[in-house]
Coordinates of C-alpha atoms and ligand atoms in Angstrom, one line a residue:
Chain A
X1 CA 18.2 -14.6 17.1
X2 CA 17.7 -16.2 13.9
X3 CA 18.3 -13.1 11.9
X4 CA 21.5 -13.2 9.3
X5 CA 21.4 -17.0 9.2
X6 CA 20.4 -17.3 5.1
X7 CA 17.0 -19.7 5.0
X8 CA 15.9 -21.9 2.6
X9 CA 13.6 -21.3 0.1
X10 CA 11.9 -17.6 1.3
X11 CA 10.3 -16.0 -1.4
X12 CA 8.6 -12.9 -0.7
X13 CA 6.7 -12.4 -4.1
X14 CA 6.6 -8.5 -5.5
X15 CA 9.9 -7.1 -4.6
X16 CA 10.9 -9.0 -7.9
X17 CA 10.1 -8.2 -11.3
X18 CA 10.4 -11.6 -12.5
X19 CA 8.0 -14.5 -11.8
X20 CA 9.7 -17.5 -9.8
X21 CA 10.0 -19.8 -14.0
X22 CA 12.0 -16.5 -14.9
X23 CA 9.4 -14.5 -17.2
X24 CA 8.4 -10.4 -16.4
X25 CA 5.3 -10.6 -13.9
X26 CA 2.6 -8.1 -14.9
X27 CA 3.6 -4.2 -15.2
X28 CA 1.8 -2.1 -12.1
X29 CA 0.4 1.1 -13.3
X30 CA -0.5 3.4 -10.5
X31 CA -3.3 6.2 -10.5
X32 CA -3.5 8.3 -8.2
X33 CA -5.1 12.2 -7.9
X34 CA -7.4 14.2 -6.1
X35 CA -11.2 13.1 -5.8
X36 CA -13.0 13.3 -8.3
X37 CA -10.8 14.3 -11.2
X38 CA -10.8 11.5 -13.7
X39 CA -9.0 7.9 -12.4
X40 CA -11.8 5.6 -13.1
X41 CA -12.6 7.3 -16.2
X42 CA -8.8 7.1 -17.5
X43 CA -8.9 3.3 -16.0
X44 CA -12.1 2.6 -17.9
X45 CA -10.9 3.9 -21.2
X46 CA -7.3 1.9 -21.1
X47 CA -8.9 -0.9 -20.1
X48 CA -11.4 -0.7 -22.7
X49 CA -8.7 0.2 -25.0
X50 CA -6.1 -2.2 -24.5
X51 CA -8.0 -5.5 -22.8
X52 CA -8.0 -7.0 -27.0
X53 CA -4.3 -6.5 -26.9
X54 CA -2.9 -7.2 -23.2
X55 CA -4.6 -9.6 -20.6
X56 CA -5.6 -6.8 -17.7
X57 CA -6.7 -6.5 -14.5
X58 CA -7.6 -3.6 -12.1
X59 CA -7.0 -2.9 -7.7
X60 CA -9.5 0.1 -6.6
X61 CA -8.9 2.1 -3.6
X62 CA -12.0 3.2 -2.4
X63 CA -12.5 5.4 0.3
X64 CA -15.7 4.4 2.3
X65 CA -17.9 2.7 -0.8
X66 CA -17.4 0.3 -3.7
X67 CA -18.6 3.0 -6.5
X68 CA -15.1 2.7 -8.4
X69 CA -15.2 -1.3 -8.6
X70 CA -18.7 -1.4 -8.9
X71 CA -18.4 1.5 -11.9
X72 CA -15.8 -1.1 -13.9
X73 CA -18.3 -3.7 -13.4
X74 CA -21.3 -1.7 -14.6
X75 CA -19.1 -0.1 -17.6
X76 CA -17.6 -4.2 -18.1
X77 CA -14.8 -2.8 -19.2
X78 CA -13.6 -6.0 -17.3
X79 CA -15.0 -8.9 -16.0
X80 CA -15.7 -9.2 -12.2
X81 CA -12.8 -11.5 -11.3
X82 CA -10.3 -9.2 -12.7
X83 CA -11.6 -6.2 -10.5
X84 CA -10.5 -6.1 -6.7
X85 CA -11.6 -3.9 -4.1
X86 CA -9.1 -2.6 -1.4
X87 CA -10.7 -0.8 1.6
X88 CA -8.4 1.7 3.0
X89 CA -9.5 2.3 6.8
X90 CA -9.8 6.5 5.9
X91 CA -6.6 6.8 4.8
X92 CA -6.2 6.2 1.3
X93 CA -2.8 7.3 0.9
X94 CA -1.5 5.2 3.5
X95 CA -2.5 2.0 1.7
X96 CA -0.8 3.3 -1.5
X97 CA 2.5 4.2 0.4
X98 CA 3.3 3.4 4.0
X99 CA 1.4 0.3 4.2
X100 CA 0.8 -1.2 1.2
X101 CA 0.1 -4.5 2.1
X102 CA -3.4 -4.7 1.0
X103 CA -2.5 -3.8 -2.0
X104 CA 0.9 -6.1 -2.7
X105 CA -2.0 -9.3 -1.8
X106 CA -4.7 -8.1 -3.8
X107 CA -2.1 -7.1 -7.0
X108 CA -0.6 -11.1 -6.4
X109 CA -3.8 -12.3 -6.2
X110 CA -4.8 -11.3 -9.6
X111 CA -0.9 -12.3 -10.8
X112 CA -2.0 -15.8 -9.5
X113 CA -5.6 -16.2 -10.3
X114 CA -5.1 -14.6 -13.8
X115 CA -1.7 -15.6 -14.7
X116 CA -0.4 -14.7 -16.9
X117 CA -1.2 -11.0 -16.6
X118 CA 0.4 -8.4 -18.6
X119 CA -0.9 -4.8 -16.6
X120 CA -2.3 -3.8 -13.3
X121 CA -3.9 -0.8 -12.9
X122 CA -4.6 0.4 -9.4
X123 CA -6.2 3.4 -8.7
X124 CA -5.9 5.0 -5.4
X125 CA -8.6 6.6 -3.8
X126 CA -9.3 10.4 -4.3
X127 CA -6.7 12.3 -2.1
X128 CA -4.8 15.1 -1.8
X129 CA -1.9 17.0 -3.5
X130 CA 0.9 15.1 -1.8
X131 CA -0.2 11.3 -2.1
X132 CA 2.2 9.2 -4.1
X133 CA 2.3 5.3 -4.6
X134 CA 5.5 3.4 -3.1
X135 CA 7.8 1.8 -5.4
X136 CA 7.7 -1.2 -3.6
X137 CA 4.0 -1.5 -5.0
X138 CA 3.8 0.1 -8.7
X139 CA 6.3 0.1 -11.5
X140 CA 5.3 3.6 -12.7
X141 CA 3.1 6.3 -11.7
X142 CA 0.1 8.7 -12.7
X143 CA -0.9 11.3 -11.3
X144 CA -4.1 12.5 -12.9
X145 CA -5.7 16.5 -12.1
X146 CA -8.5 18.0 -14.2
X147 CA -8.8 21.6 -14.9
X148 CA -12.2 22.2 -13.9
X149 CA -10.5 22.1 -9.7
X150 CA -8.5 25.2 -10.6
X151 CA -6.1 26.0 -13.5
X152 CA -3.6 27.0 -10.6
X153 CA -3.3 23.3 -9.7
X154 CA 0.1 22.5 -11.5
X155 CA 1.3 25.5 -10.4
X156 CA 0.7 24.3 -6.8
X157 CA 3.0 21.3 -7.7
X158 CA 3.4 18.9 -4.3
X159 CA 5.0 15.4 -5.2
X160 CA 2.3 13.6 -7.2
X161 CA 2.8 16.5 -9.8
X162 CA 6.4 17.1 -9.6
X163 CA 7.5 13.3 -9.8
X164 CA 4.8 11.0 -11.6
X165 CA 5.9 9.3 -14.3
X166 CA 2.7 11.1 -16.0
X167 CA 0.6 14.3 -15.4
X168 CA -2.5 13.5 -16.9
X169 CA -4.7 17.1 -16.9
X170 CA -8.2 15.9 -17.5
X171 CA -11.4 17.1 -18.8
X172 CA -10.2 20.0 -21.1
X173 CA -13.7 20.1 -23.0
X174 CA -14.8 22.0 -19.5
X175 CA -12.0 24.8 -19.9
X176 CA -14.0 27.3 -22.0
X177 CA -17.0 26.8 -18.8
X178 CA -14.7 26.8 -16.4
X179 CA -12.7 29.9 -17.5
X180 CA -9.1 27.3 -17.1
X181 CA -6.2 28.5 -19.1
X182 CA -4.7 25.7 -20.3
X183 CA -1.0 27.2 -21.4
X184 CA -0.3 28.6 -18.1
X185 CA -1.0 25.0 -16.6
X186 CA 1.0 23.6 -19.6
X187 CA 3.6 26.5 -18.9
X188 CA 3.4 25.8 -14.9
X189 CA 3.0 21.9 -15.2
X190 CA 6.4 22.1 -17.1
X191 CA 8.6 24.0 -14.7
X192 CA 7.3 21.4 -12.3
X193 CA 8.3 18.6 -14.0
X194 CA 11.3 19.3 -16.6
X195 CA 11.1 16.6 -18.8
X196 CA 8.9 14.2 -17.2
X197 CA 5.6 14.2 -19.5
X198 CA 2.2 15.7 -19.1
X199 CA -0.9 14.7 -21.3
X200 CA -4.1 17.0 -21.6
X201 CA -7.1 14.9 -22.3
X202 CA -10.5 14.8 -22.5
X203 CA -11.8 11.4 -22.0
X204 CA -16.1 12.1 -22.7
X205 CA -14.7 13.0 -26.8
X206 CA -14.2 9.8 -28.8
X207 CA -10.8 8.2 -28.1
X208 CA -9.5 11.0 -25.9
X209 CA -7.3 8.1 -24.1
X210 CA -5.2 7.7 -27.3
X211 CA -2.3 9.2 -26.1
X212 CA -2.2 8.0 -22.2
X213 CA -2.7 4.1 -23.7
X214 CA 0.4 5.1 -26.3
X215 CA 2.1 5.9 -23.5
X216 CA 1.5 2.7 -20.9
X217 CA 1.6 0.7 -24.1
X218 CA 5.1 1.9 -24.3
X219 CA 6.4 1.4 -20.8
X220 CA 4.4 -2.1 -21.3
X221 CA 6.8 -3.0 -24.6
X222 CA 9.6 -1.8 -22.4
X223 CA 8.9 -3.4 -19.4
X224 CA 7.9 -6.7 -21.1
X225 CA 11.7 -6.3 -22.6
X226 CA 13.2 -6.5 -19.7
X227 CA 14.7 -3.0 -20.0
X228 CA 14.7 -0.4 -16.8
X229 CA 11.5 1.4 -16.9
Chain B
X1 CA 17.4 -10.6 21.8
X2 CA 16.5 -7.1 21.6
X3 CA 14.0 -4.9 22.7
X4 CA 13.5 -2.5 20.2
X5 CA 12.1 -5.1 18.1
X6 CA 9.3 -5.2 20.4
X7 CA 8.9 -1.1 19.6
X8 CA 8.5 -2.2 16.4
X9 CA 6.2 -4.6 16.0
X10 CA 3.8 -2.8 18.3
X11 CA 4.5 0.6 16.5
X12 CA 0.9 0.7 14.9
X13 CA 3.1 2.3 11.7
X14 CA 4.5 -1.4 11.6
X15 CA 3.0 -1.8 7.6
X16 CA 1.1 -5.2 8.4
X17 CA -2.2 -3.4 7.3
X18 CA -3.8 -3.1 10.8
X19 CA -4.5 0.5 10.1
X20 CA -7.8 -0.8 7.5
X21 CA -9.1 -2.4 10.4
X22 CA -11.1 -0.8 13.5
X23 CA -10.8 -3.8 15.7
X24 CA -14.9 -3.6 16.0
X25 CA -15.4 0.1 16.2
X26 CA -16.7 1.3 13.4
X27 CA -19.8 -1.3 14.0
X28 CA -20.0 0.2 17.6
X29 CA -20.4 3.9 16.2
X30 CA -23.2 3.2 14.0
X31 CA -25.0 1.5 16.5
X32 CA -23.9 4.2 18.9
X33 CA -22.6 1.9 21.7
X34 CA -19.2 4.2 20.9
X35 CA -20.0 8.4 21.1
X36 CA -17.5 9.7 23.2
X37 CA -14.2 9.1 25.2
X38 CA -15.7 7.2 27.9
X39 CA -18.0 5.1 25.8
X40 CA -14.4 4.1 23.9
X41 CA -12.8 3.5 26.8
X42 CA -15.4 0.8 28.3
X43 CA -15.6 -0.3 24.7
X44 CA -11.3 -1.2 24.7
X45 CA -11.7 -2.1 28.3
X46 CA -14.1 -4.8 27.0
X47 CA -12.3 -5.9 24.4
X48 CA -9.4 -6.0 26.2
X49 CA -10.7 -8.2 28.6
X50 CA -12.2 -10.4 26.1
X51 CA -10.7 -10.9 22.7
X52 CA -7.5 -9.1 23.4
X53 CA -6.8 -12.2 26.2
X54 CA -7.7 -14.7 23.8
X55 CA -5.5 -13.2 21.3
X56 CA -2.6 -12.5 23.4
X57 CA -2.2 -16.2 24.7
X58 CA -1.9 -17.5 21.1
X59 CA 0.9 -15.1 20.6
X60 CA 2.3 -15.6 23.7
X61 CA 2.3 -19.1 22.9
X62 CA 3.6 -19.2 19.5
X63 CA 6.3 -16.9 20.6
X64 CA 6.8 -19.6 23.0
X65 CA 7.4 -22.0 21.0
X66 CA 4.6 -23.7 20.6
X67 CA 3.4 -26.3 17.3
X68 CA 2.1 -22.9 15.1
X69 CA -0.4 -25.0 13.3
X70 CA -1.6 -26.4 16.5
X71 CA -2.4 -22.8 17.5
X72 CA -3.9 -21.7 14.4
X73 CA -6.5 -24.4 15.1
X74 CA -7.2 -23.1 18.7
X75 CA -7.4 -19.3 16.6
X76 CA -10.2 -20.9 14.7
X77 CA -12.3 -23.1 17.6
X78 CA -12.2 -19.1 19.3
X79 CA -13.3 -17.3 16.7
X80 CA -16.7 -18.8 15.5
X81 CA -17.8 -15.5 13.6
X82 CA -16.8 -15.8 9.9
X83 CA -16.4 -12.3 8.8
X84 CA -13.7 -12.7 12.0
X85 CA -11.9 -15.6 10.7
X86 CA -11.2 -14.1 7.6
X87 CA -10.4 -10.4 8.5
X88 CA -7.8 -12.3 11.3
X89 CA -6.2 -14.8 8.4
X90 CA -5.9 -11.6 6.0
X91 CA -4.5 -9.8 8.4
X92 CA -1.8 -12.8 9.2
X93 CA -0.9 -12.7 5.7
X94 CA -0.3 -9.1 5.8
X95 CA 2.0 -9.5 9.0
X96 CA 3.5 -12.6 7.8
X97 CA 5.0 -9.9 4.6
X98 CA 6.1 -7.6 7.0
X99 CA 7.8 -9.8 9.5
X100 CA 9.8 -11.9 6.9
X101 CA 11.1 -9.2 5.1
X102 CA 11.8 -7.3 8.8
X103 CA 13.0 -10.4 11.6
X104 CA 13.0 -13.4 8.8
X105 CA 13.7 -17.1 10.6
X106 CA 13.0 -20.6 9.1
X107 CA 9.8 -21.1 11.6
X108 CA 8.5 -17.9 9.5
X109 CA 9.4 -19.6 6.4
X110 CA 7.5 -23.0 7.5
X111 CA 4.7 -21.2 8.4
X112 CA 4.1 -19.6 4.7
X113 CA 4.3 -22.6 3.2
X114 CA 2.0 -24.5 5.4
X115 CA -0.6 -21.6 5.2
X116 CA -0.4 -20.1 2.3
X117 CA -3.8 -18.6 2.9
X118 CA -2.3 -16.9 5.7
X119 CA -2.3 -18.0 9.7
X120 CA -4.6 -16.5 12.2
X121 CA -2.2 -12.9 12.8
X122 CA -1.8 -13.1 16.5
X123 CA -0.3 -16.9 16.1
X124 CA 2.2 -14.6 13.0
X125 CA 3.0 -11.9 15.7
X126 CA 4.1 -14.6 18.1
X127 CA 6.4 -16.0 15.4
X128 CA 7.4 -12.9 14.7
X129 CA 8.6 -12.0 18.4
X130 CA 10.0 -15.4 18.6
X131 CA 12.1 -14.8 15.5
X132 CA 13.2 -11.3 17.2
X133 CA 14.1 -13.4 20.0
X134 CA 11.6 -11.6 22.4
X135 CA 10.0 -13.6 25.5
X136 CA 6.7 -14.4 25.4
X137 CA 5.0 -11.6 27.4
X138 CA 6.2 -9.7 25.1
X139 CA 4.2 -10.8 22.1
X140 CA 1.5 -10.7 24.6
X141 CA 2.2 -7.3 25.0
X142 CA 2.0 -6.6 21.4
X143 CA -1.2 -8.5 20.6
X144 CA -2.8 -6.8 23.6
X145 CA -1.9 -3.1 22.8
X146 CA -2.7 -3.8 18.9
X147 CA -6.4 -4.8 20.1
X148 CA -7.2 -1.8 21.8
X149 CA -4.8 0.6 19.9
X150 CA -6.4 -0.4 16.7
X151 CA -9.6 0.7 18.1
X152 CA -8.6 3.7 19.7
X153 CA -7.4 5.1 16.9
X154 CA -10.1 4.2 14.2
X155 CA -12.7 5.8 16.9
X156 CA -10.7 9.0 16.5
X157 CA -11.0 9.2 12.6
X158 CA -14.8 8.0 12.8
X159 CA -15.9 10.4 15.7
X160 CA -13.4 13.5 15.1
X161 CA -12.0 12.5 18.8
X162 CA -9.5 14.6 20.3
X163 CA -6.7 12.5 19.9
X164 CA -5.4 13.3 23.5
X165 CA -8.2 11.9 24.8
X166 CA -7.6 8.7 23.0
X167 CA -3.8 8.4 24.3
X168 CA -5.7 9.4 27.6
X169 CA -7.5 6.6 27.9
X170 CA -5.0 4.4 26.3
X171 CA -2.4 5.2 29.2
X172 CA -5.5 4.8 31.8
X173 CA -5.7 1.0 30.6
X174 CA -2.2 0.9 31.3
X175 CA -2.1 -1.3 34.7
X176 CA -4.8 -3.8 32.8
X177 CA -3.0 -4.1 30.1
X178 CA 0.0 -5.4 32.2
X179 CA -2.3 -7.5 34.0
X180 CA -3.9 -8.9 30.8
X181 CA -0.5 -9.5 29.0
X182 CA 0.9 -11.2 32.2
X183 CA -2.3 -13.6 32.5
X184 CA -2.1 -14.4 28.9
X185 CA 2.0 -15.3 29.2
X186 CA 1.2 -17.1 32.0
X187 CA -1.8 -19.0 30.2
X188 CA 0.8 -19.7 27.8
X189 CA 3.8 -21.5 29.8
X190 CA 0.7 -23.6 31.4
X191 CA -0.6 -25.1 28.1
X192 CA 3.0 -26.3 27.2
X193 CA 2.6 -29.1 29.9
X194 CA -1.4 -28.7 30.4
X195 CA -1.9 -28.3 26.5
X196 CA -3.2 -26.0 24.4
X197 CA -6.9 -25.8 26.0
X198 CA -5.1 -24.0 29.2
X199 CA -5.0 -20.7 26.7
X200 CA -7.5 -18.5 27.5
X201 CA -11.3 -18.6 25.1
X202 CA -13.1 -15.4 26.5
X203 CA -14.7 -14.4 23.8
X204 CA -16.9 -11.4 22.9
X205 CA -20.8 -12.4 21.3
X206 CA -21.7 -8.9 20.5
X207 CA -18.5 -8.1 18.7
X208 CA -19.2 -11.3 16.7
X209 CA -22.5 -9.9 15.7
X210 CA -21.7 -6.8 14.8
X211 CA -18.3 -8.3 12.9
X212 CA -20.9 -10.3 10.8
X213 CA -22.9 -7.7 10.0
X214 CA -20.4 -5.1 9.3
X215 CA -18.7 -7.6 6.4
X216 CA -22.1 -7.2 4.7
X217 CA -22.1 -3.2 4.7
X218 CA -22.2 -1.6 1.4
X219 CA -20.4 1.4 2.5
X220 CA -18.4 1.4 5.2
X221 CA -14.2 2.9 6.0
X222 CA -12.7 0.3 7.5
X223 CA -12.6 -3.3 6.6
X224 CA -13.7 -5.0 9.6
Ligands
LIG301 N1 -16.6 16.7 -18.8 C1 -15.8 15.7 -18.5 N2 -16.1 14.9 -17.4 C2 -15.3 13.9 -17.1 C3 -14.1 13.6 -17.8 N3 -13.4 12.6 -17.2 C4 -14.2 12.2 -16.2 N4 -15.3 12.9 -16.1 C5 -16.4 12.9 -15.2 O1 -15.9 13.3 -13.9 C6 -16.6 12.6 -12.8 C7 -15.5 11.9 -12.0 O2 -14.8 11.0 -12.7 P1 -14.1 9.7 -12.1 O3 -13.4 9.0 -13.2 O4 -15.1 9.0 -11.3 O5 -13.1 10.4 -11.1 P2 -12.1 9.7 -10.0 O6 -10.8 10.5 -10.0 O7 -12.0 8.3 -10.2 O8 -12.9 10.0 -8.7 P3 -12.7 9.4 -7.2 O9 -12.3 8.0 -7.4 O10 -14.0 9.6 -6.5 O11 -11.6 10.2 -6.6 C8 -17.5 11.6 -13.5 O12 -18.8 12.1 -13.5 C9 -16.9 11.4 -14.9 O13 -17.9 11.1 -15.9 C10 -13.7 14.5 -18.9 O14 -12.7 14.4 -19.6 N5 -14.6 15.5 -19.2
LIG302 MG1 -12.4 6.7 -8.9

């Protein structure tokens, strides 16, 4: 009945990428990846990286527990108001993708608490091969895998590997145990994903984040310029 | 008006973030009160009966037409358990997203700004019905289904129900469902000249309990 009529004054935060006085609101990173393989770690060591440089906050997606938040608070590679805790009702994907609602208030509730913010990272709880974050609620996407869960993984693809903005390939200090070959999931990783790019790292050797912060630090520069990311 | 709209804001894909929530249920398993299809079903018929009436006249009556603000008050004076209270006004921010971006109207609009902490979500389903231009039953429909849909469903992803069994059950409450939805309508057209006090209060103590001491679990799937 009332639908077409235009209305005054609704503003429905998120969907823009400017904040109502005009400037960027915060950049939203999103981690996502099967359980286990190295999201807290990779969101412990850019936050512990890049908090001197760029005001940070962090969403977790935990599947039945609060280990991930509770990890960032042990590590304090943040301080507790700048960690939030999502629960996901078992379904972890759906609260990155078809119903991210939880998400979108807990992300503007940082943006408001903590204005002004300059990255969000929210990791998604462990899930499968196929769980990717919606658009509506991240600017650009990780998808992290580690070799030790078989080196056949990229080969495997599904759309976290195929379309993140990054494929992160964790914990290559474990390939020699492990027996992973880490140019076929190099070789494989790339017929997957053309051009988009892949990072191997190992985040328990000094600075092994180096490369994935050069990289958000350069969609953050981006981003903060106003340019498409 | 159309009734599609009402398809969709009962479909439980609608994303207002109802699928975090078990409605109760997940408390009920641990205790063991819920173990099996039949122990599920007396567990929705309950709620149904209880909370689901409660919550279906305040949509009824905000999709009525009734002072939102007004109703969000009564929300409150029938849900004494805080853990409740917040898990319903989260839950009204979450709808409140989803219905202005999907059926937006200026009574929407007011709403947000008056509570920008987010309105009790039955009195936001109403408002959202209302702005669809549905009748009132109709958000009584909604409410009622959500209550005992939520449930249903969380019960099958806690227990490893079959989900037949669950849309069994589901259809079986089908004639009390109408009935509920009709009282809580009716409930609703009274308190516009009785006032708001003619909406139904049944309330449920033992859901309250367990609401309150499921908010304080360490680990748990759902959030309330
Ligand atoms: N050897 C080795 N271990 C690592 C590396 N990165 C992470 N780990 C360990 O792997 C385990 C899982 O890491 P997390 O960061 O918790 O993984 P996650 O993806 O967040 O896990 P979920 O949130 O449970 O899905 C922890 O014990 C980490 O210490 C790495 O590069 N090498
Ligand atoms: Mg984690």
């Amino acid at each position: 009945m009332h639908l077409g009529h235009s209305l005054p004054h609704q503003h429905i935060p998120s969907v823009s990428a400017t904040r109502p006085d005009g400037s960027r609101r915060a950049l939203r990173v999103g981690l996502g990846g099967p359980v286990g393989s190295g999201k807290t770690a990779t969101v412990a060591a850019l936050c512990r990286t890049l908090r001197d440089r760029w005001c940070i906050a962090a969403v977790t997606n935990d599947i039945y527990t609060r280990e991930d938040a509770e990890y960032l608070l042990r590590e304090a590679v943040l301080p507790p108001e700048r960690i939030t805790a999502v629960e996901t009702g078992a379904c972890p994907h759906t609260a990155i993708r078809d119903d991210i609602s939880a998400n979108l208030e807990a992300v503007e509730h940082l943006e408001e608490t903590l204005h002004p913010l300059d990255l969000v990272l929210v990791e998604s709880g462990g899930d499968n091969l196929t769980a990717t974050f919606s658009k509506g609620l991240v600017d650009v996407q990780i998808f992290v895998i580690d070799v030790a869960s078989g080196d056949d993984i990229p080969r495997k693809g599904g759309p976290g590997i195929t379309t993140a903005d990054l494929l992160i390939v964790n914990k290559t200090d474990l390939a020699p145990h492990v027996g992973a070959d880490l140019d076929t999931m190099a070789v494989d990783a790339k017929r997957q994903r053309g051009d988009l790019p892949v990072i191997f790292t190992s985040l328990t050797s000094d600075d092994g984040i180096r490369e994935v912060a050069d990289w958000v630090t350069g969609h953050l520069a981006q981003w903060r310029a106003g340019a498409v990311v | 008006m159309s009734r599609a709209a009402l398809l969709l804001l009962a479909d439980g894909r609608f994303p207002a973030g109802g699928h975090a929530h078990s409605g109760g249920v997940e408390a009920a398993v641990a205790h063991g009160a819920v173990h099996d299809t039949d122990s599920l079903e007396a567990f929705c018929r309950g709620r149904l009966h209880t909370t689901g009436l409660t919550m279906a006249g305040l949509a009824a009556a905000a999709a009525g037409g009734h002072d939102p603000l007004l109703l969000d008050d009564a929300a409150d004076a029938r849900t004494p358990a805080p853990a409740l209270r917040a898990a319903a006004r989260r839950l009204g921010r979450q709808m409140l997203r989803a219905a202005r971006a999907t059926f937006p109207s200026a009574e929407l609009e007011h709403l947000a700004t008056a509570r920008p902490q987010g309105a009790h979500q039955p009195i936001v389903l109403g408002l959202a019905a209302r702005a669809a231009g549905l009748a009132p039953v109709d958000a009584a429909y909604a409410a009622v289904y959500e209550n005992i849909g939520g449930p249903a469903t969380a019960a099958v992803r806690l227990l490893s129900l079959d989900p037949l069994d669950a849309s069994g059950l589901l259809a079986r409450l089908g004639p009390e469902i109408d009935d509920v939805a009709a009282a809580a309508a009716d409930a609703a057209t009274r308190a516009m000249t009785e006032g708001i006090d003619a909406l139904p209060s049944a309330s449920s103590p033992l859901l309250d309990i367990t609401a309150e001491q499921h908010a304080a679990w360490t680990v748990r799937l759902f959030a309330s």
